[in-house]
mmCIF file of C-alpha atoms in Angstrom:
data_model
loop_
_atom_site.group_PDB
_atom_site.id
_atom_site.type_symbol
_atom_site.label_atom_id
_atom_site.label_comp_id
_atom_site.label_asym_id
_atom_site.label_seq_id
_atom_site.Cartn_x
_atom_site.Cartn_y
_atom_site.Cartn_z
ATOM 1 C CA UNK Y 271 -164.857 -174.618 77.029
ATOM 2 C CA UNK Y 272 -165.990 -171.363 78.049
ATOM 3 C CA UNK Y 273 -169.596 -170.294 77.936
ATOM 4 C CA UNK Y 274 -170.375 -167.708 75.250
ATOM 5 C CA UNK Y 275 -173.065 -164.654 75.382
ATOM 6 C CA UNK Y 276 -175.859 -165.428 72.686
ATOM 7 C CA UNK Y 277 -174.546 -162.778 70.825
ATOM 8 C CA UNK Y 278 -171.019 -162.004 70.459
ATOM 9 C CA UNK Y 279 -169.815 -158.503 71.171
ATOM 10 C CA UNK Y 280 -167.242 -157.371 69.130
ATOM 11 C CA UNK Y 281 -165.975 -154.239 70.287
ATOM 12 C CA UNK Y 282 -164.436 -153.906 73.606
ATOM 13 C CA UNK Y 283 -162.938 -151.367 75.782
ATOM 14 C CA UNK Y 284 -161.000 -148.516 73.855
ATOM 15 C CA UNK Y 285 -158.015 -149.978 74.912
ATOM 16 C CA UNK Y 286 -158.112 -153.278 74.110
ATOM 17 C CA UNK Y 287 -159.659 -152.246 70.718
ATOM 18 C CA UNK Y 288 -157.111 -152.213 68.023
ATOM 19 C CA UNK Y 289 -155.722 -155.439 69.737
ATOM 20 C CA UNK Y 290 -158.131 -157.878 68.708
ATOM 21 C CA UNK Y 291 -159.788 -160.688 70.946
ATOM 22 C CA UNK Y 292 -159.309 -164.666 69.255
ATOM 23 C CA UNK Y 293 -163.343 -165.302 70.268
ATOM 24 C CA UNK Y 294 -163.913 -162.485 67.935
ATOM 25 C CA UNK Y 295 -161.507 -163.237 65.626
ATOM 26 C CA UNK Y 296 -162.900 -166.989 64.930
ATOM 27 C CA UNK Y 297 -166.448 -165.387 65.161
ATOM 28 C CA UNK Y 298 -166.060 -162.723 62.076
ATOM 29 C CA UNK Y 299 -163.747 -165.865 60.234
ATOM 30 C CA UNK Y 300 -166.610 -167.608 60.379
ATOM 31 C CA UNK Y 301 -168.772 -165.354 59.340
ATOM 32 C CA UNK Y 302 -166.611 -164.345 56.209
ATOM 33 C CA UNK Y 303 -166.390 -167.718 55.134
ATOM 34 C CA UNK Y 304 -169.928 -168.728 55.333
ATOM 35 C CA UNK Y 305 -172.066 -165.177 54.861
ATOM 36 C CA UNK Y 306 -170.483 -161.901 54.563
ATOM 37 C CA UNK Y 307 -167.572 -161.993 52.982
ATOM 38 C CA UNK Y 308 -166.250 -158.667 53.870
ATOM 39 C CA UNK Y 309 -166.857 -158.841 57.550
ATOM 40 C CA UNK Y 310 -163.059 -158.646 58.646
ATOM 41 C CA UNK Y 311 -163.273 -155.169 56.427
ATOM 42 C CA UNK Y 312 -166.540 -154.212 57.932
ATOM 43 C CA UNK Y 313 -165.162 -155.163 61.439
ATOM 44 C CA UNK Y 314 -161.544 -152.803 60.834
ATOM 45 C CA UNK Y 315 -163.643 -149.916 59.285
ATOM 46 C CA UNK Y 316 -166.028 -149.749 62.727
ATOM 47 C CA UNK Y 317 -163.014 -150.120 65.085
ATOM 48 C CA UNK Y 318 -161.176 -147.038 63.218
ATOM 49 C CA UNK Y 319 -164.395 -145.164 63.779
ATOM 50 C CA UNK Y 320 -165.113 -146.109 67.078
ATOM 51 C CA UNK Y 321 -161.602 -145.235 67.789
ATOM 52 C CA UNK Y 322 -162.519 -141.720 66.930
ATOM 53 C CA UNK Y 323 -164.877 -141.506 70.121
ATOM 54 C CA UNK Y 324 -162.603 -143.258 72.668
ATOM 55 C CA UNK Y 325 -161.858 -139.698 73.935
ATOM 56 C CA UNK Y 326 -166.069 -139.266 75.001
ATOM 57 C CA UNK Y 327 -166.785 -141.922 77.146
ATOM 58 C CA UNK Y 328 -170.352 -141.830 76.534
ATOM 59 C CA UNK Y 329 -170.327 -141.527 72.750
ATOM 60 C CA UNK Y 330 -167.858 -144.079 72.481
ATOM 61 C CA UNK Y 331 -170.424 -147.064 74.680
ATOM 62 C CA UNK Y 332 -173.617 -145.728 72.267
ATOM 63 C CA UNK Y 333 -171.842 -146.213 69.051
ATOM 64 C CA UNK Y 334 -170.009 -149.145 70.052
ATOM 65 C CA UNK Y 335 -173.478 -151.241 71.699
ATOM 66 C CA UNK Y 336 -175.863 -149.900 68.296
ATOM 67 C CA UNK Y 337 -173.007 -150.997 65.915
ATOM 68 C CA UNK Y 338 -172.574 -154.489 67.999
ATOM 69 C CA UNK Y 339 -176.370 -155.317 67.408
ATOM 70 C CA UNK Y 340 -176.244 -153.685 64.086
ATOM 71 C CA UNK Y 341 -173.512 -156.126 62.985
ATOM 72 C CA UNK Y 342 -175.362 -159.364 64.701
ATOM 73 C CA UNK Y 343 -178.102 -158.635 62.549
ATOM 74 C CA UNK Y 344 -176.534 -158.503 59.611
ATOM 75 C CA UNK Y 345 -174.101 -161.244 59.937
ATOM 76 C CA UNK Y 346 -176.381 -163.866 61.812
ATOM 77 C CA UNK Y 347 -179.826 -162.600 61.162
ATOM 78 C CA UNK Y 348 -179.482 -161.395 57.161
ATOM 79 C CA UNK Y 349 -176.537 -162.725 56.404
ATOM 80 C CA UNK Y 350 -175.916 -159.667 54.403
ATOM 81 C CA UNK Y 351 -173.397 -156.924 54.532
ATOM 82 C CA UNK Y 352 -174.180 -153.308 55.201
ATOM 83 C CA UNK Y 353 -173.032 -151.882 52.047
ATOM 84 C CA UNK Y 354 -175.725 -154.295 50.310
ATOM 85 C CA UNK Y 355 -178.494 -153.422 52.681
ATOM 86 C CA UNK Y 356 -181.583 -151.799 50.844
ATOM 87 C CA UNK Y 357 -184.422 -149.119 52.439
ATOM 88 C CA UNK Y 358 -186.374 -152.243 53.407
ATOM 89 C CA UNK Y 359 -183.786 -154.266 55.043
ATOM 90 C CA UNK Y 360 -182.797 -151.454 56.895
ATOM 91 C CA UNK Y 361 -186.793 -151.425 57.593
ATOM 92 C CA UNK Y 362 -186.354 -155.419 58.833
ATOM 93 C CA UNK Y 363 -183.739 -153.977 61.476
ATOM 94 C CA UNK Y 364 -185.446 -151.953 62.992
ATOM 95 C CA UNK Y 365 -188.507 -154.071 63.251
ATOM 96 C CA UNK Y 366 -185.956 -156.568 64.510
ATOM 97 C CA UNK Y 367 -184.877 -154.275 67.491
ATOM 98 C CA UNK Y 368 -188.668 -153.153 68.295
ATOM 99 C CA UNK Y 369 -189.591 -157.084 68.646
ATOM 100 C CA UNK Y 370 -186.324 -158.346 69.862
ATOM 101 C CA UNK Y 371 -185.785 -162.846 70.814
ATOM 102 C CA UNK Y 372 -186.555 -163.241 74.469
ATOM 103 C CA UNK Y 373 -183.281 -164.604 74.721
ATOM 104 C CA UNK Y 374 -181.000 -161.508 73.611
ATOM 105 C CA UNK Y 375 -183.003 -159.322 76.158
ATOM 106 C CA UNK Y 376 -180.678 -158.669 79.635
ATOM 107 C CA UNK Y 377 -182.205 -156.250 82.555
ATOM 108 C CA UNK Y 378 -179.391 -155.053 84.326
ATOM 109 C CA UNK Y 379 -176.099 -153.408 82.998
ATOM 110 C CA UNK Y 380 -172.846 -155.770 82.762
ATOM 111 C CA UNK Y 381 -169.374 -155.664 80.813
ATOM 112 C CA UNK Y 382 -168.804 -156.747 77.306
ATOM 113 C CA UNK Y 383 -165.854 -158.695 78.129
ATOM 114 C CA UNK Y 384 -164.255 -159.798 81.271
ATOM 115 C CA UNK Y 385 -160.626 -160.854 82.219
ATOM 116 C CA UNK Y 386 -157.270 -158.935 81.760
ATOM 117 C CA UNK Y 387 -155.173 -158.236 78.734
ATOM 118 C CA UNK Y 388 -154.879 -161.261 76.702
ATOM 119 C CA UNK Y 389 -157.478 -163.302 78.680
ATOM 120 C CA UNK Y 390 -159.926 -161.082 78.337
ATOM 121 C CA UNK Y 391 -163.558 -163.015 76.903
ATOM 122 C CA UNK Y 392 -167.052 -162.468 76.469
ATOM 123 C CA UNK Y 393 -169.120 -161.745 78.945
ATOM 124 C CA UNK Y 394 -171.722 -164.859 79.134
ATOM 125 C CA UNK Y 395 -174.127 -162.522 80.584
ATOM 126 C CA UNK Y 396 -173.999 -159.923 78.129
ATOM 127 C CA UNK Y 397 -177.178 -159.242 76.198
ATOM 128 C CA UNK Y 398 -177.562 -156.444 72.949
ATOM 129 C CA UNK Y 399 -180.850 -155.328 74.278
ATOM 130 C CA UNK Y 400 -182.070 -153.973 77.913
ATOM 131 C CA UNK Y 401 -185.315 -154.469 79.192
ATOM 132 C CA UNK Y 402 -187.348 -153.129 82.447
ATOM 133 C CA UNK Y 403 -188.690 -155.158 85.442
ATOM 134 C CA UNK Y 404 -191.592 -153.997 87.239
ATOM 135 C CA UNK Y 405 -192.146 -155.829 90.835
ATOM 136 C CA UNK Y 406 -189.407 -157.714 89.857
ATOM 137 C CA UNK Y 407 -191.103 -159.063 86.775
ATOM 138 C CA UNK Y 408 -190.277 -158.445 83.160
ATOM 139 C CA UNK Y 409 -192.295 -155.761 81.120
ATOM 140 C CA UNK Y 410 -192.690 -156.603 77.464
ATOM 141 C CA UNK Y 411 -189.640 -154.882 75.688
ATOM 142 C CA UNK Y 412 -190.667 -151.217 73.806
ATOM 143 C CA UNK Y 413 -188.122 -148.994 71.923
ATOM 144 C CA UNK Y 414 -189.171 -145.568 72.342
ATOM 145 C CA UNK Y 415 -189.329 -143.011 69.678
ATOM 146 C CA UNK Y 416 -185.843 -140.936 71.264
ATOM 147 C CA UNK Y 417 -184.180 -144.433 71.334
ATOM 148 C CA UNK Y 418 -185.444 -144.989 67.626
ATOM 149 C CA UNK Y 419 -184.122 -142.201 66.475
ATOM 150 C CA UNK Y 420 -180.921 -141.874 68.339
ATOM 151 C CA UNK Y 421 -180.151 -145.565 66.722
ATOM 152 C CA UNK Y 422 -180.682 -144.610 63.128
ATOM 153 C CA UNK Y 423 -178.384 -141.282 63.854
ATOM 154 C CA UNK Y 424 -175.345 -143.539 65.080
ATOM 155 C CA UNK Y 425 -176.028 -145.742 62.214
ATOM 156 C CA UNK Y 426 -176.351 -142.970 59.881
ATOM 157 C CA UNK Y 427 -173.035 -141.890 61.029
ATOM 158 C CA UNK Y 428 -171.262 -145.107 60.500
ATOM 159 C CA UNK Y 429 -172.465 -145.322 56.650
ATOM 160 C CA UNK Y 430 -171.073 -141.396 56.468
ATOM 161 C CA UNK Y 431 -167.909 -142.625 57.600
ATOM 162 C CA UNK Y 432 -167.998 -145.771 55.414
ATOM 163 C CA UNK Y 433 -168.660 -143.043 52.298
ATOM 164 C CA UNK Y 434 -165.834 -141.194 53.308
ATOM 165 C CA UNK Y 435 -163.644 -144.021 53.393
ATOM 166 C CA UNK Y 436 -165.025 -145.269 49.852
ATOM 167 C CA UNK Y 437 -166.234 -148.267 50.600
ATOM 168 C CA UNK Y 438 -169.996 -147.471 50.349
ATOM 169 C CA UNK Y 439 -171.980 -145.186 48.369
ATOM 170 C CA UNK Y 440 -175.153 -144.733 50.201
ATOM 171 C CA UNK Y 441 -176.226 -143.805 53.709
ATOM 172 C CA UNK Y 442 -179.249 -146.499 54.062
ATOM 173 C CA UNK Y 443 -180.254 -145.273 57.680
ATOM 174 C CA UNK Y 444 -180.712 -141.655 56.379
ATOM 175 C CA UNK Y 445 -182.698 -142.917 53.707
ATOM 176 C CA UNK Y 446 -185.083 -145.126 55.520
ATOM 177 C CA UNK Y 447 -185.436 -142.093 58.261
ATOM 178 C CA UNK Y 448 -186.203 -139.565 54.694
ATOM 179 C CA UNK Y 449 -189.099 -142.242 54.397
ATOM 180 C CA UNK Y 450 -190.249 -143.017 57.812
ATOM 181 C CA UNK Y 451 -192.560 -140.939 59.818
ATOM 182 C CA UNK Y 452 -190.019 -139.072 61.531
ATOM 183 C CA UNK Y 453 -189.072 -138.005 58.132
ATOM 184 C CA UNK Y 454 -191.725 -135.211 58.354
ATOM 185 C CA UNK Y 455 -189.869 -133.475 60.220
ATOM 186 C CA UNK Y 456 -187.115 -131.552 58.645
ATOM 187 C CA UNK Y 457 -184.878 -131.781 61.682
ATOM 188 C CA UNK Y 458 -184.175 -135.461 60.623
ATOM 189 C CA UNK Y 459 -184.771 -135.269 56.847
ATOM 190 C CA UNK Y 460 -181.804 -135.168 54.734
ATOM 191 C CA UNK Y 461 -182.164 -132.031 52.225
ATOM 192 C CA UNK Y 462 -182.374 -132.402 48.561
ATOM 193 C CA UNK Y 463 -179.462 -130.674 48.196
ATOM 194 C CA UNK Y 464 -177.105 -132.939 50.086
ATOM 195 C CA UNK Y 465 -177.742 -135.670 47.866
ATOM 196 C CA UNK Y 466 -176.515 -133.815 45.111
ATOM 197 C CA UNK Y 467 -173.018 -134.791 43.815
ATOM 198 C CA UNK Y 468 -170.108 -132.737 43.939
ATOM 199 C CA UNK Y 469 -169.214 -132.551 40.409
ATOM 200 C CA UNK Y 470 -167.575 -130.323 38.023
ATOM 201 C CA UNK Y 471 -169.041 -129.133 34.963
ATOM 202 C CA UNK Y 472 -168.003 -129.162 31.315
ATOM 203 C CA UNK Y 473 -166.934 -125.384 31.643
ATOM 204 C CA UNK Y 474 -164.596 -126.078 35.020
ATOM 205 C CA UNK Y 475 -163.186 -129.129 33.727
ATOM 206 C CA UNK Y 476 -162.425 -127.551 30.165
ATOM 207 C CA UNK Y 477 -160.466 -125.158 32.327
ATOM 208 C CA UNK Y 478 -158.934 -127.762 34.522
ATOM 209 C CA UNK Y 479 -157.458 -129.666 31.551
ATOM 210 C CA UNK Y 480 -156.234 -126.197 29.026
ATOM 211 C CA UNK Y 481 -154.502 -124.787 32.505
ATOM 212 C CA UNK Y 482 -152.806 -128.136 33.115
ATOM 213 C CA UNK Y 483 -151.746 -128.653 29.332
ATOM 214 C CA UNK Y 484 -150.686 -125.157 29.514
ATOM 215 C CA UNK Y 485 -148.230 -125.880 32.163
ATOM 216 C CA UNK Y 486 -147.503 -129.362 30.794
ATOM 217 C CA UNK Y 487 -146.003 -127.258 27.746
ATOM 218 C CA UNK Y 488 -143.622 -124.680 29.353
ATOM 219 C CA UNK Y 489 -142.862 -127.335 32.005
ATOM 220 C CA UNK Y 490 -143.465 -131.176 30.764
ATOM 221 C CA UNK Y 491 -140.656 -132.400 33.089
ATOM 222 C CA UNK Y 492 -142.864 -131.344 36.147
ATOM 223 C CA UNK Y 493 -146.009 -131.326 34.346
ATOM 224 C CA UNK Y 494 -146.631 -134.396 31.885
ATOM 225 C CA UNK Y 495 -147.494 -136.744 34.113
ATOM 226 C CA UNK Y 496 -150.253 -134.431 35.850
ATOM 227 C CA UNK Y 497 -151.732 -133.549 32.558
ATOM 228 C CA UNK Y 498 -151.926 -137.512 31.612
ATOM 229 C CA UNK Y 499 -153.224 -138.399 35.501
ATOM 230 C CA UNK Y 500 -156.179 -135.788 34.888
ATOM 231 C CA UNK Y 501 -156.741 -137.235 31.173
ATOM 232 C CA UNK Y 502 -157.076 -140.391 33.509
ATOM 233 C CA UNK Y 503 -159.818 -139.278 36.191
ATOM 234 C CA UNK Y 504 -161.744 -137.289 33.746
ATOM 235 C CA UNK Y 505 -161.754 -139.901 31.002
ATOM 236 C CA UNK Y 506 -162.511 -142.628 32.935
ATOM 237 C CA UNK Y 507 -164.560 -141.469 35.924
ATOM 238 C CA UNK Y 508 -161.951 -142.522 38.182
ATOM 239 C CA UNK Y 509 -161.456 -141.869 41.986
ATOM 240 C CA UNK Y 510 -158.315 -140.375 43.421
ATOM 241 C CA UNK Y 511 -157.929 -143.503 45.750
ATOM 242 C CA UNK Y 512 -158.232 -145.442 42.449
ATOM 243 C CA UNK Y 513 -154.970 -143.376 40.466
ATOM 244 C CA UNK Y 514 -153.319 -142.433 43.677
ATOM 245 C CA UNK Y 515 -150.548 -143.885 45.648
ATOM 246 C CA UNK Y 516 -151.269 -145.505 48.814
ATOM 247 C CA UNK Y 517 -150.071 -148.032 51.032
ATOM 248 C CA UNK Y 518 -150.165 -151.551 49.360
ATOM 249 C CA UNK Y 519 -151.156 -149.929 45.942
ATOM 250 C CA UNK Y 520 -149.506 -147.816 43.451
ATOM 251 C CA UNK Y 521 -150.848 -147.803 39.913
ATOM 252 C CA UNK Y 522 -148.868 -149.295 37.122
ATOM 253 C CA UNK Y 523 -149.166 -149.331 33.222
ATOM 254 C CA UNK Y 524 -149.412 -152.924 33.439
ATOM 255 C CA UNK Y 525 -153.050 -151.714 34.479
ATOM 256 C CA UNK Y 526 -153.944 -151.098 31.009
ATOM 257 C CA UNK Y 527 -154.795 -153.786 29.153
ATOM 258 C CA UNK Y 528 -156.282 -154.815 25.545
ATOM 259 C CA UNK Y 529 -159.138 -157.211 25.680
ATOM 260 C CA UNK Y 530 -157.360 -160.033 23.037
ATOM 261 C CA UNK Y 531 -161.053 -160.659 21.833
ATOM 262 C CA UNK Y 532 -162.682 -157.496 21.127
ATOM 263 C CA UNK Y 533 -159.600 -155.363 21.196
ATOM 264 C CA UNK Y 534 -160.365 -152.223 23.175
ATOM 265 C CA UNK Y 535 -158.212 -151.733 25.906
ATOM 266 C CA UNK Y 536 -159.706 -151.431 29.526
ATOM 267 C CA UNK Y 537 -157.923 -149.676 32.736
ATOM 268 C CA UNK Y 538 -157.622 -152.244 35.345
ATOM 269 C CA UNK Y 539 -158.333 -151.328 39.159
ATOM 270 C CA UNK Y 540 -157.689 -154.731 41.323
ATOM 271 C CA UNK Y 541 -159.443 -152.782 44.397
ATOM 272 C CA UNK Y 542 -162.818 -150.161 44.110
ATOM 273 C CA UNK Y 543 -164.502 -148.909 46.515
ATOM 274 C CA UNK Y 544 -166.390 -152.110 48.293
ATOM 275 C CA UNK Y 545 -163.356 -153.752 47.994
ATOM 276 C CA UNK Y 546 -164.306 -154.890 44.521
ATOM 277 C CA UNK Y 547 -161.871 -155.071 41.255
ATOM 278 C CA UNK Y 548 -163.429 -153.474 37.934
ATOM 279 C CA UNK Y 549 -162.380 -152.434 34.067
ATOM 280 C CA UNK Y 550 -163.210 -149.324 32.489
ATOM 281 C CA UNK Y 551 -162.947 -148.406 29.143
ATOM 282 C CA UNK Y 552 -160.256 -146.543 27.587
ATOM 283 C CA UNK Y 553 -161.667 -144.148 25.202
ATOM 284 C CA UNK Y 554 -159.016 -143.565 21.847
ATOM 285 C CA UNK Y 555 -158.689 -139.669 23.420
ATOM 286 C CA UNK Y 556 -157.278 -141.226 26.725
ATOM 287 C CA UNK Y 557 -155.036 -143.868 24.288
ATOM 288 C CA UNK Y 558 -153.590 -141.358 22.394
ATOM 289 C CA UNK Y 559 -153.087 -139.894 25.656
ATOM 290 C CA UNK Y 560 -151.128 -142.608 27.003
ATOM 291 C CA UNK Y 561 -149.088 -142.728 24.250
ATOM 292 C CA UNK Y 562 -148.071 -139.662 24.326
ATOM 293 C CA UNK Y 563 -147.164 -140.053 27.826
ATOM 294 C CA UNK Y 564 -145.551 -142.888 27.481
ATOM 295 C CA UNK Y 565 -143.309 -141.345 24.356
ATOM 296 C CA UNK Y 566 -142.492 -138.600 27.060
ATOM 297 C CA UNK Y 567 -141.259 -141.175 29.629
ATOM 298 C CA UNK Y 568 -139.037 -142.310 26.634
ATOM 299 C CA UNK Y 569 -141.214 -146.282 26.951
ATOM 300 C CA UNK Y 570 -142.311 -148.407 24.156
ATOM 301 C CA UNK Y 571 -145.837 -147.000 22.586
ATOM 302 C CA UNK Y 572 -147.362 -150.078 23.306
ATOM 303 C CA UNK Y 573 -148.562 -150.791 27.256
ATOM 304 C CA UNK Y 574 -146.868 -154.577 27.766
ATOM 305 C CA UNK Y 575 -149.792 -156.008 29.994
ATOM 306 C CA UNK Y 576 -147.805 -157.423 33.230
ATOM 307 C CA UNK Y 577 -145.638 -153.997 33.158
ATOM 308 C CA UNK Y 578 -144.922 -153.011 36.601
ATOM 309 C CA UNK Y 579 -143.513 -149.395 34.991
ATOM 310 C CA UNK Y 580 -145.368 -147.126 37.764
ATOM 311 C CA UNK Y 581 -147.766 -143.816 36.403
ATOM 312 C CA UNK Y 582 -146.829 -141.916 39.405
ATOM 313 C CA UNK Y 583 -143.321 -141.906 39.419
ATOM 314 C CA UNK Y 584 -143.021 -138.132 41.948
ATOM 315 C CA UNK Y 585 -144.743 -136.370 44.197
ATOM 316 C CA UNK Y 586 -144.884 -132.982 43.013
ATOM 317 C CA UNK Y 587 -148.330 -131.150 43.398
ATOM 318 C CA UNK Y 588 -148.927 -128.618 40.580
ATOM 319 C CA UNK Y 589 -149.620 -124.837 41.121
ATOM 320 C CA UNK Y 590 -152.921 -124.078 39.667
ATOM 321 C CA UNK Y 591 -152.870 -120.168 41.004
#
C-alpha cells in the first residue's frame, strides 16, 4: 500500500481536475458516510469554481491550497460542513491555521500529487502548511496579518460562489472579518447595504402580477401558465431554481399535495438550496389559483398527488415592455 500525506489534497492540477483521483474519491466517501454528509457536493461545487481560475496560474494554486486546508478542517477537524459553520467556528479555523499540528507543517515546496494520468497519487510529502528554517532549524510557525487576510478573502469568495449557486445563504468568512479587528477598516468590512436583500416591494409586485394577468387575458394560450408560475414564486416565497426547469428536475403537479391529517395542501420541493427537500404552504389565493390553471390546461380540479402532469409545459418568455 502506498504511503499517504497526513492530509489528503483534494484538488489537483487543472487538468486532471474534473477527472477525479480514487484516493480522493474513497477519502470524501468516507467522509460523507461518517461526518459531512454533503462532502461529494461540497467537493463538485469547489472544483467548478476552481475551474474558473485554471486560466491564472497563480490564482488558481492560492484558492486551490486555502480551500484544501479549509476542507481538512472541516471534514476531519469539525466534522462539520461549511454551509453549517457559525462566526465562531469560522473563529476555531483560523485559530487552527495560526497554531497549526507539528505534523501538517512542510518547509519546502512539493507537488500535490505525483504520477501520470490515471496513476497519479498523493504526494506523501505534501503538507497544508509551510514553515521557515533558520540555520537549518525550524522557526515556530506565524501567519502574518497579509496571509490572514488574503485566506479569509479566498474563503469569502468560495461562500459567494456557493450563494450564487444556492446552496448557502451566508458568507461566514465576511462575517467573522465584519467582526475581527481588521474589520475596522472599511477596506475589508462588508457595507450595510450589501447585506440588504434584493426584494421587490408590495407596489412592484402589484404591478408585476396586474401586467401579467393583463396579458394572461388577451393572450392565455401564451400567458396562463406565466401568470400561475408568478402566483407560485410570490405566494410561496419560492426560488426560480425551485419552479424552474433544469437538468434532473422539472416541477410537476404531483408536487402539490394535501396533508390527509390537517388538510391544507403544501407545495413539495424534493431539492432546496443545501440540497435539502421542504413543504410550503399553499395559501387558498394560490389554490384557487391552481385551479384555475389547471381548468385552463383542460385537467381534473383536483391535483392527484403522484401526478407527473408537468407546470412548465413551454418555453416562452413573456414581454413585459
Amino acid at each position: 500500500m502506498k504511503l499517504l500525506p497526513p492530509v489528503i489534497p483534494i484538488f489537483d492540477k487543472p487538468e486532471y481536475i474534473l477527472e477525479g483521483n480514487p484516493v480522493v474519491n474513497q477519502y470524501i466517501t468516507n467522509v460523507s458516510l461518517s461526518s459531512v454528509e454533503d462532502a461529494s457536493l461540497l467537493l463538485e461545487h469547489a472544483a467548478d469554481w476552481l475551474c474558473e481560475e485554471k486560466h491564472c496560474e497563480n490564482n488558481y494554486k492560492a484558492y486551490r491550497s486555502e480551500i484544501t486546508t479549509f476542507f481538512h478542517w472541516c471534514f476531519d477537524i469539525a466534522k462539520l460542513s461549511p454551509i453549517q459553520m457559525t462566526r465562531k467556528d469560522m473563529a476555531k479555523y483560523i485559530n487552527y491555521c495560526q497554531n497549526p499540528p507539528e505534523a501538517l507543517i512542510g518547509y519546502f515546496n512539493v507537488a500535490q500529487f505525483t504520477g501520470k494520468d490515471e496513476l497519479r497519487q498523493p504526494n506523501p510529502n505534501w503538507r497544508p502548511f509551510i514553515g521557515k528554517k533558520a540555520n537549518g532549524s525550524p522557526i515556530p510557525y506565524t501567519l502574518s496579518d497579509n496571509a490572514l487576510k488574503t485566506k479569509i478573502a479566498i474563503l469569502s469568495a468560495f461562500y459567494n460562489y456557493l450563494i450564487t449557486e444556492e446552496y448557502c445563504e451566508r458568507n461566514v468568512a465576511q462575517i467573522w472579518l465584519n467582526h475581527s479587528r481588521f474589520g475596522k477598516n472599511k477596506s475589508y468590512k462588508m457595507e450595510s447595504s450589501d447585506e440588504k436583500l434584493p426584494i421587490f416591494t408590495e407596489l412592484q409586485w402589484s404591478y408585476v402580477i396586474s401586467t401579467v394577468q393583463k396579458l394572461a387575458n388577451e393572450n392565455p394560450n401564451i400567458y396562463q401558465r406565466h401568470q400561475f408560475l408568478i402566483q407560485l414564486l410570490y405566494s410561496c416565497y419560492l426560488r426560480i431554481s425551485e419552479v424552474s426547469a433544469r437538468a434532473g428536475y422539472s416541477p410537476v403537479m404531483g408536487q402539490f399535495r394535501q396533508n390527509q391529517q390537517t388538510g391544507i395542501w403544501l407545495f413539495y420541493i424534493p431539492k432546496s438550496k443545501g440540497g435539502k427537500k421542504r413543504s410550503v404552504t399553499v395559501s387558498k389565493s394560490l389554490l384557487n389559483a391552481l385551479k384555475s390553471y389547471r381548468k385552463f390546461l383542460k385537467l381534473r380540479i383536483s391535483v392527484i398527488p403522484d401526478s407527473g402532469f408537468g407546470i412548465i409545459r413551454t418555453v416562452v418568455i413573456p414581454d413585459f415592455s
